[in-house]
PDB file of N, CA, C and O in Angstrom:
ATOM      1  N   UNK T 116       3.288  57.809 -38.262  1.00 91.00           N
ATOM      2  CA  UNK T 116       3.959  58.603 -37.243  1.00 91.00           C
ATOM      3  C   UNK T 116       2.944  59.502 -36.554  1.00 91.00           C
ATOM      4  O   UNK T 116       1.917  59.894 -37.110  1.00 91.00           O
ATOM      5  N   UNK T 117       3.294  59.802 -35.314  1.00 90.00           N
ATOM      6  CA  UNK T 117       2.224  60.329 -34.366  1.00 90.00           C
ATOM      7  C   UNK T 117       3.071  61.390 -33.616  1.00 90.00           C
ATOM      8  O   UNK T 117       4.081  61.071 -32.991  1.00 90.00           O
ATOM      9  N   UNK T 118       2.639  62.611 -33.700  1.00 89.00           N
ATOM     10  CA  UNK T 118       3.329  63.943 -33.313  1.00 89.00           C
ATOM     11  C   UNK T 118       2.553  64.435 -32.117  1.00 89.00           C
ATOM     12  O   UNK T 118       1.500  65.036 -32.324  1.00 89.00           O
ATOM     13  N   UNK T 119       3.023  64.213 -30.748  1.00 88.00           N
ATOM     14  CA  UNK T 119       2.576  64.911 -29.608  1.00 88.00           C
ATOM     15  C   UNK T 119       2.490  66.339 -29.697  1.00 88.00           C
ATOM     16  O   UNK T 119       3.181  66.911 -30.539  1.00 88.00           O
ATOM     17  N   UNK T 120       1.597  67.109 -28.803  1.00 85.00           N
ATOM     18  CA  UNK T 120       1.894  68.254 -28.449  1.00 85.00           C
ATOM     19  C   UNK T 120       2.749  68.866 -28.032  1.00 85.00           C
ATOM     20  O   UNK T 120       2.943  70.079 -28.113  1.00 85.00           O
ATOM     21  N   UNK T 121       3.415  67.978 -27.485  1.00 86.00           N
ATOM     22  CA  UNK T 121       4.817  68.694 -27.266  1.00 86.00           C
ATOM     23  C   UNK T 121       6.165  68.421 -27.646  1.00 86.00           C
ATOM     24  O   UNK T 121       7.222  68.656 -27.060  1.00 86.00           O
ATOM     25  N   UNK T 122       5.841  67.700 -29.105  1.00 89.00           N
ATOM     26  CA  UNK T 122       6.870  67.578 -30.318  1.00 89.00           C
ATOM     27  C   UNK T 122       7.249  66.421 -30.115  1.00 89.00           C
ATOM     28  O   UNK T 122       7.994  66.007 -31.002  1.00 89.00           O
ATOM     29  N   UNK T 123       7.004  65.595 -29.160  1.00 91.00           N
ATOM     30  CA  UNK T 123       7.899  64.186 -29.304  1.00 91.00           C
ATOM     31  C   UNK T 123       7.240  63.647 -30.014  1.00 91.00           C
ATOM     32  O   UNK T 123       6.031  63.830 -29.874  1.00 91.00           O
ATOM     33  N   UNK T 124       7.767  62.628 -31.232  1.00 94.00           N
ATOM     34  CA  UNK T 124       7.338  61.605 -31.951  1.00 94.00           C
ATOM     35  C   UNK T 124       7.700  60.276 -31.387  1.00 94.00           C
ATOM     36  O   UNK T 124       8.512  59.920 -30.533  1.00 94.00           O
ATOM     37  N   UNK T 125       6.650  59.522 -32.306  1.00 93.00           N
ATOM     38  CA  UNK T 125       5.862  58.232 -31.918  1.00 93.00           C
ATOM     39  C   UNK T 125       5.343  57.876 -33.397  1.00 93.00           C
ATOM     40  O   UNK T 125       4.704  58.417 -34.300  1.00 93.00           O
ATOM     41  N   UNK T 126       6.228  56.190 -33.024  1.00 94.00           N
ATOM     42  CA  UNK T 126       5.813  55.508 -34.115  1.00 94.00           C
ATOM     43  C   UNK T 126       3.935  55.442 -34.594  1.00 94.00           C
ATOM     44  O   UNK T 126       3.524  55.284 -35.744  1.00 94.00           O
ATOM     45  N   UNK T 127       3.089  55.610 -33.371  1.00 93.00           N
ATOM     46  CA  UNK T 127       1.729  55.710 -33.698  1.00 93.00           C
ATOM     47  C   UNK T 127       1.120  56.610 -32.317  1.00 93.00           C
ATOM     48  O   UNK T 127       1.828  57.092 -31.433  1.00 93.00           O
ATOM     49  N   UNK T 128      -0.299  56.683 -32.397  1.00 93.00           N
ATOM     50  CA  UNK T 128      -0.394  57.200 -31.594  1.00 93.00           C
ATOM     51  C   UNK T 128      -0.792  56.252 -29.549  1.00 93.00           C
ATOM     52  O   UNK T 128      -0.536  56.474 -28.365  1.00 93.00           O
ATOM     53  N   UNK T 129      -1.473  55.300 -30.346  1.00 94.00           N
ATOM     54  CA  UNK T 129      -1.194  53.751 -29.194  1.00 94.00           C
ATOM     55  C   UNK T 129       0.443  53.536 -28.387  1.00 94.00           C
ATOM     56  O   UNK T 129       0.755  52.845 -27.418  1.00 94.00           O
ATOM     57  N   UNK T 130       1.414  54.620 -29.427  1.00 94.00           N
ATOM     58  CA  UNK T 130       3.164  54.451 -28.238  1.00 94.00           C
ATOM     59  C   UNK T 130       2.962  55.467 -27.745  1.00 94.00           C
ATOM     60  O   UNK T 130       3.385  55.363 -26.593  1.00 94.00           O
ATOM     61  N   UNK T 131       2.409  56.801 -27.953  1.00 93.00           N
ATOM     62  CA  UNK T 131       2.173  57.747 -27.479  1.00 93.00           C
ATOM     63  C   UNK T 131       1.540  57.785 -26.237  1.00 93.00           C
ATOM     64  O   UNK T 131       1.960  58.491 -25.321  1.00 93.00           O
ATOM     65  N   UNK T 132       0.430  56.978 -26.137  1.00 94.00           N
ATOM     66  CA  UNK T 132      -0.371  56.877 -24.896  1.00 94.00           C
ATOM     67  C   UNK T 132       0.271  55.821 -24.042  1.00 94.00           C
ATOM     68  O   UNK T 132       0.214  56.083 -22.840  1.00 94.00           O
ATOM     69  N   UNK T 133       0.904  54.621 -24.376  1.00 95.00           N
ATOM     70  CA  UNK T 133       2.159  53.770 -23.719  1.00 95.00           C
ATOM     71  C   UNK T 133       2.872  54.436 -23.020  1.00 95.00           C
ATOM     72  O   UNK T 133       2.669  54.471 -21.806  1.00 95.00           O
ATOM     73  N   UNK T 134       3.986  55.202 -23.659  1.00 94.00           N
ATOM     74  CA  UNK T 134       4.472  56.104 -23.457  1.00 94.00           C
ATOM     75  C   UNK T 134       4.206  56.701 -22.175  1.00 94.00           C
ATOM     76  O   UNK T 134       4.883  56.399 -21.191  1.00 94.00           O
ATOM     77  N   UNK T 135       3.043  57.721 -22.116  1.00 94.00           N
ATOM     78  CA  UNK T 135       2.361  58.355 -21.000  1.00 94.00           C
ATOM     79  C   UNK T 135       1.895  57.844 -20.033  1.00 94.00           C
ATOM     80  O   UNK T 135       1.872  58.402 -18.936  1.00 94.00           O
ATOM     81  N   UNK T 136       1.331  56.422 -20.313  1.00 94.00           N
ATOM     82  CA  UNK T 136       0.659  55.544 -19.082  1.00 94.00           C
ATOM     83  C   UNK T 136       2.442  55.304 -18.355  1.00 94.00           C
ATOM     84  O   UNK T 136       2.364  55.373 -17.128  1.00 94.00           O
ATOM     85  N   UNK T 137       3.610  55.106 -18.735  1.00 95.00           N
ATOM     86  CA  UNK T 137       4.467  54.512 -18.689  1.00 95.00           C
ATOM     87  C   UNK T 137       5.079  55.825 -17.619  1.00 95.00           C
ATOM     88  O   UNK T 137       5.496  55.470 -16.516  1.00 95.00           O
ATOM     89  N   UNK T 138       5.119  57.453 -18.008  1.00 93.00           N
ATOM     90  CA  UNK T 138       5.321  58.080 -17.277  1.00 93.00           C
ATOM     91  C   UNK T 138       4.477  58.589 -15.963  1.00 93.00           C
ATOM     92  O   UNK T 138       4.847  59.147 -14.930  1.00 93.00           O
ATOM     93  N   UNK T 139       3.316  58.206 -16.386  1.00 92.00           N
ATOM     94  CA  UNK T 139       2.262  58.354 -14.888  1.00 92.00           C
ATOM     95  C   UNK T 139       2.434  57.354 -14.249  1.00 92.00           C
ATOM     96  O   UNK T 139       2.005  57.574 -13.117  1.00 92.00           O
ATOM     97  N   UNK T 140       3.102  55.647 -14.382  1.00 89.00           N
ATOM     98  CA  UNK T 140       3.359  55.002 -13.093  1.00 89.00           C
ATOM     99  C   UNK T 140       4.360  55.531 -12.326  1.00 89.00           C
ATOM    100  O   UNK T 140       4.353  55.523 -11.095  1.00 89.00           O
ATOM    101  N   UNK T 141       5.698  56.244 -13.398  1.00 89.00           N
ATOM    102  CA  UNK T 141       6.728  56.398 -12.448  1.00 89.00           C
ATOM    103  C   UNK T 141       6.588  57.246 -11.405  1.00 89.00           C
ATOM    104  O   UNK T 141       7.072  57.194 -10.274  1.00 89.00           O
ATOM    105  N   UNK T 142       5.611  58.319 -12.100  1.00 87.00           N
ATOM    106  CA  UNK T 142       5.491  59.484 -10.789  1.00 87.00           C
ATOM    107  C   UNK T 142       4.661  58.971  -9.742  1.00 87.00           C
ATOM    108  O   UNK T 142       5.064  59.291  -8.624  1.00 87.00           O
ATOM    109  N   UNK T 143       3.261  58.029  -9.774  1.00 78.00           N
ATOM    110  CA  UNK T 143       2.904  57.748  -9.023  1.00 78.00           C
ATOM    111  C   UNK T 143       3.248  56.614  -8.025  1.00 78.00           C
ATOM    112  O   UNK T 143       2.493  56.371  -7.084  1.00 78.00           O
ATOM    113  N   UNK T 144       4.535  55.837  -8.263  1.00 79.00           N
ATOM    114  CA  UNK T 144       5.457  55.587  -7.778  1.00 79.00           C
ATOM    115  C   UNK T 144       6.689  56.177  -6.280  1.00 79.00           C
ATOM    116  O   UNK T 144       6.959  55.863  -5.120  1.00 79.00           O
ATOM    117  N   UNK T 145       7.149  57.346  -7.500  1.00 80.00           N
ATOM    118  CA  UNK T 145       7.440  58.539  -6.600  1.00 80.00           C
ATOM    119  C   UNK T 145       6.857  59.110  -5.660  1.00 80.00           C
ATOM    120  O   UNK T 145       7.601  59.483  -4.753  1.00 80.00           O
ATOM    121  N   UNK T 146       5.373  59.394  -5.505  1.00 72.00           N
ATOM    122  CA  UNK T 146       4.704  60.207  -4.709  1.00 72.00           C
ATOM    123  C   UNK T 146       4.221  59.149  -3.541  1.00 72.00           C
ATOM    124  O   UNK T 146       3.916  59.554  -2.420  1.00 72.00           O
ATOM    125  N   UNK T 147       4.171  57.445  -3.991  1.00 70.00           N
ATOM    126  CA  UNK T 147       3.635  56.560  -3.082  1.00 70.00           C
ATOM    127  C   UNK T 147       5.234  56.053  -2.056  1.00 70.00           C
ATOM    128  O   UNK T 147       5.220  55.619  -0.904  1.00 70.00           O
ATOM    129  N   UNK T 148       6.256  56.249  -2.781  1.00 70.00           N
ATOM    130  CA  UNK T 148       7.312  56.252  -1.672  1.00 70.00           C
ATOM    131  C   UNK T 148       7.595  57.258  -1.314  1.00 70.00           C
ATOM    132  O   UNK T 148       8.599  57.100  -0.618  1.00 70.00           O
ATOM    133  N   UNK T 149       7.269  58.507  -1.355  1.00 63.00           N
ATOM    134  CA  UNK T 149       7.871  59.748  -0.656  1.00 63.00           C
ATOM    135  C   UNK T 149       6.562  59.609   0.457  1.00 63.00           C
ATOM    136  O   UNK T 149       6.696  60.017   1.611  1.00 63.00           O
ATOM    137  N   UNK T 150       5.755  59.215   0.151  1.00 61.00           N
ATOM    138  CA  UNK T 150       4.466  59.077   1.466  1.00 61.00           C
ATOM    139  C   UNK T 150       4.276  57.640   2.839  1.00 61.00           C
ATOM    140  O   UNK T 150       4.251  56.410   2.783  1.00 61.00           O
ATOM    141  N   UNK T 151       4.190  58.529   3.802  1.00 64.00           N
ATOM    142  CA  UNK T 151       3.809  56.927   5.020  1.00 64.00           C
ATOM    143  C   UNK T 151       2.320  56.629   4.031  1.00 64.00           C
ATOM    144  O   UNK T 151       1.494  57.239   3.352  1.00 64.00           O
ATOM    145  N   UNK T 152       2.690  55.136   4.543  1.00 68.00           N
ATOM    146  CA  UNK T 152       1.811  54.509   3.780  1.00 68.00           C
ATOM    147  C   UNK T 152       0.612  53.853   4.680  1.00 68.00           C
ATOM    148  O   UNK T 152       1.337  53.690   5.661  1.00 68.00           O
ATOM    149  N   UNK T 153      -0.248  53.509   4.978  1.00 76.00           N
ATOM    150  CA  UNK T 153      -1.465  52.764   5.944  1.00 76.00           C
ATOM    151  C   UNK T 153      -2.085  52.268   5.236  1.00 76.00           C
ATOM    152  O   UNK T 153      -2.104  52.439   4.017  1.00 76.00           O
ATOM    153  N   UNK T 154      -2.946  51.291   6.106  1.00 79.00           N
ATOM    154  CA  UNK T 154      -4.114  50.376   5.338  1.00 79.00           C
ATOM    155  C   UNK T 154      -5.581  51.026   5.795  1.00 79.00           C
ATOM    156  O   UNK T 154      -5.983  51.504   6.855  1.00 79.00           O
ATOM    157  N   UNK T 155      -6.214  50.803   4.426  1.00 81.00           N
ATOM    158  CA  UNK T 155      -7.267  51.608   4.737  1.00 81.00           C
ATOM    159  C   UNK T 155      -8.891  50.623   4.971  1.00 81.00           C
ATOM    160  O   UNK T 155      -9.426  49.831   4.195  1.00 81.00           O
ATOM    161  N   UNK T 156      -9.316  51.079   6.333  1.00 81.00           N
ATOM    162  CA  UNK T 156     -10.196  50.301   7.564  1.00 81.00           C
ATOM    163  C   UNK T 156     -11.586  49.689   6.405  1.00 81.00           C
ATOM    164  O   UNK T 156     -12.234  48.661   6.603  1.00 81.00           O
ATOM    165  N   UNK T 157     -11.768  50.651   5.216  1.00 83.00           N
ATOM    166  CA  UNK T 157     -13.074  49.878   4.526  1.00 83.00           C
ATOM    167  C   UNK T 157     -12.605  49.096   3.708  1.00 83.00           C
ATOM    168  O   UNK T 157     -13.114  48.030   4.054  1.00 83.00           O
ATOM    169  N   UNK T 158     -11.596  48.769   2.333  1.00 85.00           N
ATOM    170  CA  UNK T 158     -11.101  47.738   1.588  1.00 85.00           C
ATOM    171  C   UNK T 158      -9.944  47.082   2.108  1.00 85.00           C
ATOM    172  O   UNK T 158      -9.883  45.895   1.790  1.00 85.00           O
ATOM    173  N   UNK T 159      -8.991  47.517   2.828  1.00 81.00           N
ATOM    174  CA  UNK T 159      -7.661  46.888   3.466  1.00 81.00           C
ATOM    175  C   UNK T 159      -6.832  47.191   2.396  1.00 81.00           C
ATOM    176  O   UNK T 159      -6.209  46.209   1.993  1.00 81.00           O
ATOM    177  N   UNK T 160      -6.638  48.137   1.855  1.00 79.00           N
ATOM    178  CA  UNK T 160      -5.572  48.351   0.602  1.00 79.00           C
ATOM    179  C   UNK T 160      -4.581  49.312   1.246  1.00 79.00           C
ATOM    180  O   UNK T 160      -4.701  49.629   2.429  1.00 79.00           O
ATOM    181  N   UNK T 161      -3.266  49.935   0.205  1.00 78.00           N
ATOM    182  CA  UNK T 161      -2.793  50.860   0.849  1.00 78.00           C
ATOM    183  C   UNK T 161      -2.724  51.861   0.774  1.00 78.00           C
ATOM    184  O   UNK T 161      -2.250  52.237  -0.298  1.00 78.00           O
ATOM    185  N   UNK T 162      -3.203  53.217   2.004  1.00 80.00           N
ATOM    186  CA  UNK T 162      -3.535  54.450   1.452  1.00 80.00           C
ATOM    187  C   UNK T 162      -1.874  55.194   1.653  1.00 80.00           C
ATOM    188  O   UNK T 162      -0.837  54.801   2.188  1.00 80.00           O
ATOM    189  N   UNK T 163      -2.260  56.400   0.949  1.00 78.00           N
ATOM    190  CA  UNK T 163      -1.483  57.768   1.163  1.00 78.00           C
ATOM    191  C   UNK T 163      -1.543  58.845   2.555  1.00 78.00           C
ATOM    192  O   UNK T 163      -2.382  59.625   3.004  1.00 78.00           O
ATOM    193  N   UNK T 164      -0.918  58.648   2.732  1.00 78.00           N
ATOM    194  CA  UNK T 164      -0.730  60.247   3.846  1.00 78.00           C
ATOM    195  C   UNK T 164      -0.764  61.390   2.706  1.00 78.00           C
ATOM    196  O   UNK T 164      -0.020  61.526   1.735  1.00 78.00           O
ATOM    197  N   UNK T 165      -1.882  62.182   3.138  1.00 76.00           N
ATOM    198  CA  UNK T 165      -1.804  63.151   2.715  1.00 76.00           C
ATOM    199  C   UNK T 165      -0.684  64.090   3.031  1.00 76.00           C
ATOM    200  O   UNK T 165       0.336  63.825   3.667  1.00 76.00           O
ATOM    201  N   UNK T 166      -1.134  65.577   2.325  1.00 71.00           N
ATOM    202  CA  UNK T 166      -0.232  66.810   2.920  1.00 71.00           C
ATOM    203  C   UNK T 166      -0.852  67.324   3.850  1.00 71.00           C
ATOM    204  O   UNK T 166      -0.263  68.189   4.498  1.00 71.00           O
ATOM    205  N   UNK T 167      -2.521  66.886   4.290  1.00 71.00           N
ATOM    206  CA  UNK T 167      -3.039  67.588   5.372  1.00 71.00           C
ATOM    207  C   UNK T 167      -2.518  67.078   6.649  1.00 71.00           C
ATOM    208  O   UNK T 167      -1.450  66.473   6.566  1.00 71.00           O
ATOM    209  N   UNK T 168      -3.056  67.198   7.826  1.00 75.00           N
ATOM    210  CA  UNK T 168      -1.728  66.810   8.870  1.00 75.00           C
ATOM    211  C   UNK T 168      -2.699  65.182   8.950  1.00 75.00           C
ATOM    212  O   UNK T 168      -3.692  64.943   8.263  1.00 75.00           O
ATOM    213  N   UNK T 169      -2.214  64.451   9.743  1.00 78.00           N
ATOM    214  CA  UNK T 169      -2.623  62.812   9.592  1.00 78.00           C
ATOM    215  C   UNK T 169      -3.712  62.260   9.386  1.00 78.00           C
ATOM    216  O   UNK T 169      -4.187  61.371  10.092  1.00 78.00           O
ATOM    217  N   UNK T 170      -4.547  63.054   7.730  1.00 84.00           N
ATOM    218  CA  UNK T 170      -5.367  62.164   6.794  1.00 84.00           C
ATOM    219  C   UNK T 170      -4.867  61.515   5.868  1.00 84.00           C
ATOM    220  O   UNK T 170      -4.031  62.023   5.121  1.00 84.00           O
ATOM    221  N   UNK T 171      -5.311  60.189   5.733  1.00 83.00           N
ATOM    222  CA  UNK T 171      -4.963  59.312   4.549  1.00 83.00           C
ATOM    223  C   UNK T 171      -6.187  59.187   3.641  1.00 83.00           C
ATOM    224  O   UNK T 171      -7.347  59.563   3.805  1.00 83.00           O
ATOM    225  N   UNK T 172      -5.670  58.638   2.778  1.00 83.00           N
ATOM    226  CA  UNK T 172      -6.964  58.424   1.173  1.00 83.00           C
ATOM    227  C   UNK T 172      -6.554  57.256   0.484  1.00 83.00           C
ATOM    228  O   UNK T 172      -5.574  56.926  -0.184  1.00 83.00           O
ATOM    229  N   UNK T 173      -7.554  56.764   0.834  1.00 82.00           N
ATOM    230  CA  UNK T 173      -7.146  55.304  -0.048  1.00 82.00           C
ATOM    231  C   UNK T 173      -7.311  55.452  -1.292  1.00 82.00           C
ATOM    232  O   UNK T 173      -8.067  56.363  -1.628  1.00 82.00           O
ATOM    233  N   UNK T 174      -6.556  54.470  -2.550  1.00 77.00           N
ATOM    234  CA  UNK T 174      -6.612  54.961  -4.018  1.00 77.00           C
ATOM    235  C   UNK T 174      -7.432  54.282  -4.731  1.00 77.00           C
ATOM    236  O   UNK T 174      -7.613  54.369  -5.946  1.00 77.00           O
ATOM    237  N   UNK T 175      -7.980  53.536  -3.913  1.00 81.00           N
ATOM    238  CA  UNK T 175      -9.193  52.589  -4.452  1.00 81.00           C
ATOM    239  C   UNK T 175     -10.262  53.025  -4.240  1.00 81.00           C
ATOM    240  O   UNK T 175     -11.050  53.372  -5.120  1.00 81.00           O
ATOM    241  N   UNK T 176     -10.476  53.082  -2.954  1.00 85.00           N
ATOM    242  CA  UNK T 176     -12.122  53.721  -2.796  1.00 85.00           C
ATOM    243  C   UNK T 176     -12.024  54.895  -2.214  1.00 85.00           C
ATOM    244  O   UNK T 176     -12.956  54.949  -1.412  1.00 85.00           O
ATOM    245  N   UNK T 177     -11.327  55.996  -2.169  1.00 81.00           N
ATOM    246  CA  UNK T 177     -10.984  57.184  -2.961  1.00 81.00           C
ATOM    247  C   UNK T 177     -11.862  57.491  -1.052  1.00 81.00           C
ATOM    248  O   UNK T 177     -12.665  58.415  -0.926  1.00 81.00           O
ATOM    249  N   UNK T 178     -11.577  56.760  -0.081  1.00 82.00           N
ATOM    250  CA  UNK T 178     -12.159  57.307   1.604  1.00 82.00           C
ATOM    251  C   UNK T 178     -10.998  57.775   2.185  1.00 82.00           C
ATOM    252  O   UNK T 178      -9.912  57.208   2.304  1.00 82.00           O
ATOM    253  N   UNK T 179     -11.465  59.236   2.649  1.00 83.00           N
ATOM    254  CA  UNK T 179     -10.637  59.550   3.427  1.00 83.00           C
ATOM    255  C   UNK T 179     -10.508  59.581   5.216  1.00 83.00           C
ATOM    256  O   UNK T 179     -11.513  59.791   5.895  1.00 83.00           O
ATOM    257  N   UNK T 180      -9.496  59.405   5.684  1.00 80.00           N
ATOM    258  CA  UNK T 180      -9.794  58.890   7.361  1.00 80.00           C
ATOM    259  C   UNK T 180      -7.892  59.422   7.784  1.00 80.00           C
ATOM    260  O   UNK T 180      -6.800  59.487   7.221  1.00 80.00           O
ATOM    261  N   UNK T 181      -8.549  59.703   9.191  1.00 81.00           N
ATOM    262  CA  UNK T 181      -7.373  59.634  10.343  1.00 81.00           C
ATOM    263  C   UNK T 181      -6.904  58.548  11.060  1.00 81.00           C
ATOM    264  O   UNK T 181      -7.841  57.922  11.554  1.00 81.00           O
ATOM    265  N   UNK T 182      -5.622  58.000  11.353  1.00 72.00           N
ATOM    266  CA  UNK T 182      -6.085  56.863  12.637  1.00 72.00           C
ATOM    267  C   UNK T 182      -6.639  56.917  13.415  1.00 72.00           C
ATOM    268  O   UNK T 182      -7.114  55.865  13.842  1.00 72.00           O
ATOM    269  N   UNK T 183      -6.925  58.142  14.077  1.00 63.00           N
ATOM    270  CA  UNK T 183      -7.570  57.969  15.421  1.00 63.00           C
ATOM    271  C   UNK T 183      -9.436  57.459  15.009  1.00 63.00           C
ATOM    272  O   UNK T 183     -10.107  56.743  15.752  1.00 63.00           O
ATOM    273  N   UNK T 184      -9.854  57.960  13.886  1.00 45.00           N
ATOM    274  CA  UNK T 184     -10.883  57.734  13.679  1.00 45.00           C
ATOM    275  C   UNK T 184     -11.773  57.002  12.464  1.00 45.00           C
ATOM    276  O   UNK T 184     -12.834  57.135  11.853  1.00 45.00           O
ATOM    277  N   UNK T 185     -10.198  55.837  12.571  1.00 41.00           N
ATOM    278  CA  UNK T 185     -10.694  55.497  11.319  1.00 41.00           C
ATOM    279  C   UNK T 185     -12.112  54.184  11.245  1.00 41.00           C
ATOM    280  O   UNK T 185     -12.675  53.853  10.201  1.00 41.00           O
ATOM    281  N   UNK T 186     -12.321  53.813  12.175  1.00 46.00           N
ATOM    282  CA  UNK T 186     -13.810  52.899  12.613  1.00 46.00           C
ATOM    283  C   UNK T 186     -14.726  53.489  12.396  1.00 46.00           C
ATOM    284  O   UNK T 186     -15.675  53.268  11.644  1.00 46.00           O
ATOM    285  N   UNK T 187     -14.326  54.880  13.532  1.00 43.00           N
ATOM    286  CA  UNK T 187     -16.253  55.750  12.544  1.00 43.00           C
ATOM    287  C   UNK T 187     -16.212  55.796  11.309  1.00 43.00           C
ATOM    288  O   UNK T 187     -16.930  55.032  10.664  1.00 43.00           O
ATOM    289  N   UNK T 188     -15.301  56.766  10.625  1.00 42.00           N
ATOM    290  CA  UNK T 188     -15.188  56.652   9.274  1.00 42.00           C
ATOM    291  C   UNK T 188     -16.012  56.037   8.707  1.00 42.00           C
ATOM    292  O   UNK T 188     -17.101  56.322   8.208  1.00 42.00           O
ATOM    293  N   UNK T 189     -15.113  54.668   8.860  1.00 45.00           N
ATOM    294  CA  UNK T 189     -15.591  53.464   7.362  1.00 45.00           C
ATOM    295  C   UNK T 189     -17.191  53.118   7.851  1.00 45.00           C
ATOM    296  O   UNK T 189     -18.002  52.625   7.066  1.00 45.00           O
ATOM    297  N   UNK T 190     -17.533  53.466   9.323  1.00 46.00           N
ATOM    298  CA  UNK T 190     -19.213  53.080   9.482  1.00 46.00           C
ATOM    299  C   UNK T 190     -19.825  54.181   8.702  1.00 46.00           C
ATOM    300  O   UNK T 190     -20.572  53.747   7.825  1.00 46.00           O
ATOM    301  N   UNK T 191     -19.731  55.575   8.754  1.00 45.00           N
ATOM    302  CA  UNK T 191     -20.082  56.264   8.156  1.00 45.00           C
ATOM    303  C   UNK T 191     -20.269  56.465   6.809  1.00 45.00           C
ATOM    304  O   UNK T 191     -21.216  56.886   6.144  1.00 45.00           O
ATOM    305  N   UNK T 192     -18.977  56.008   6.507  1.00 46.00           N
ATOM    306  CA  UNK T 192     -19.361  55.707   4.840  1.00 46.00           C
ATOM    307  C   UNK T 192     -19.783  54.996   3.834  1.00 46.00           C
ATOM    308  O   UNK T 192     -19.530  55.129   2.637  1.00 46.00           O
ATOM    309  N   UNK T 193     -20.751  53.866   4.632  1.00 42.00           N
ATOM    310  CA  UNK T 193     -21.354  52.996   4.302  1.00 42.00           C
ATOM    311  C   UNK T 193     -22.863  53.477   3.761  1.00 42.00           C
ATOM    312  O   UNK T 193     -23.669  52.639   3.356  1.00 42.00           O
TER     313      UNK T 193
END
């Protein structure tokens, strides 16, 4: 048996971290549909709208860009 910090038990500590990986998809789930979503100009994946006013961040290669400027960008960050 495997006793979290914050009292929940777990048959080991491998359900424990299940467990947690299991609650960090849902939220990041949550936060990727509460957000407009875009493709981002250096991998083609799909980024986040930030909370800043219309920057996105892709979750892969972690670039951040505007539409209006997202060509320089990805030259730049090469």
């Amino acid at each position: 048996m495997y006793t979290a910090p914050n009292g929940m038990v777990f048959k080991d500590y491998w359900a424990a971290m299940e467990y947690n990986r299991q609650e960090i998809q849902k939220e990041l789930e949550k936060i990727i549909g509460e957000r407009n979503k875009s493709l981002c100009p250096k991998c083609k994946r799909t980024c986040l709208k930030s909370s800043v006013n219309d920057v996105y961040v892709c979750r892969s290669c972690m670039m951040a860009f505007t539409p209006k400027e997202n060509d320089d960008e990805s030259k730049n960050s090469n």
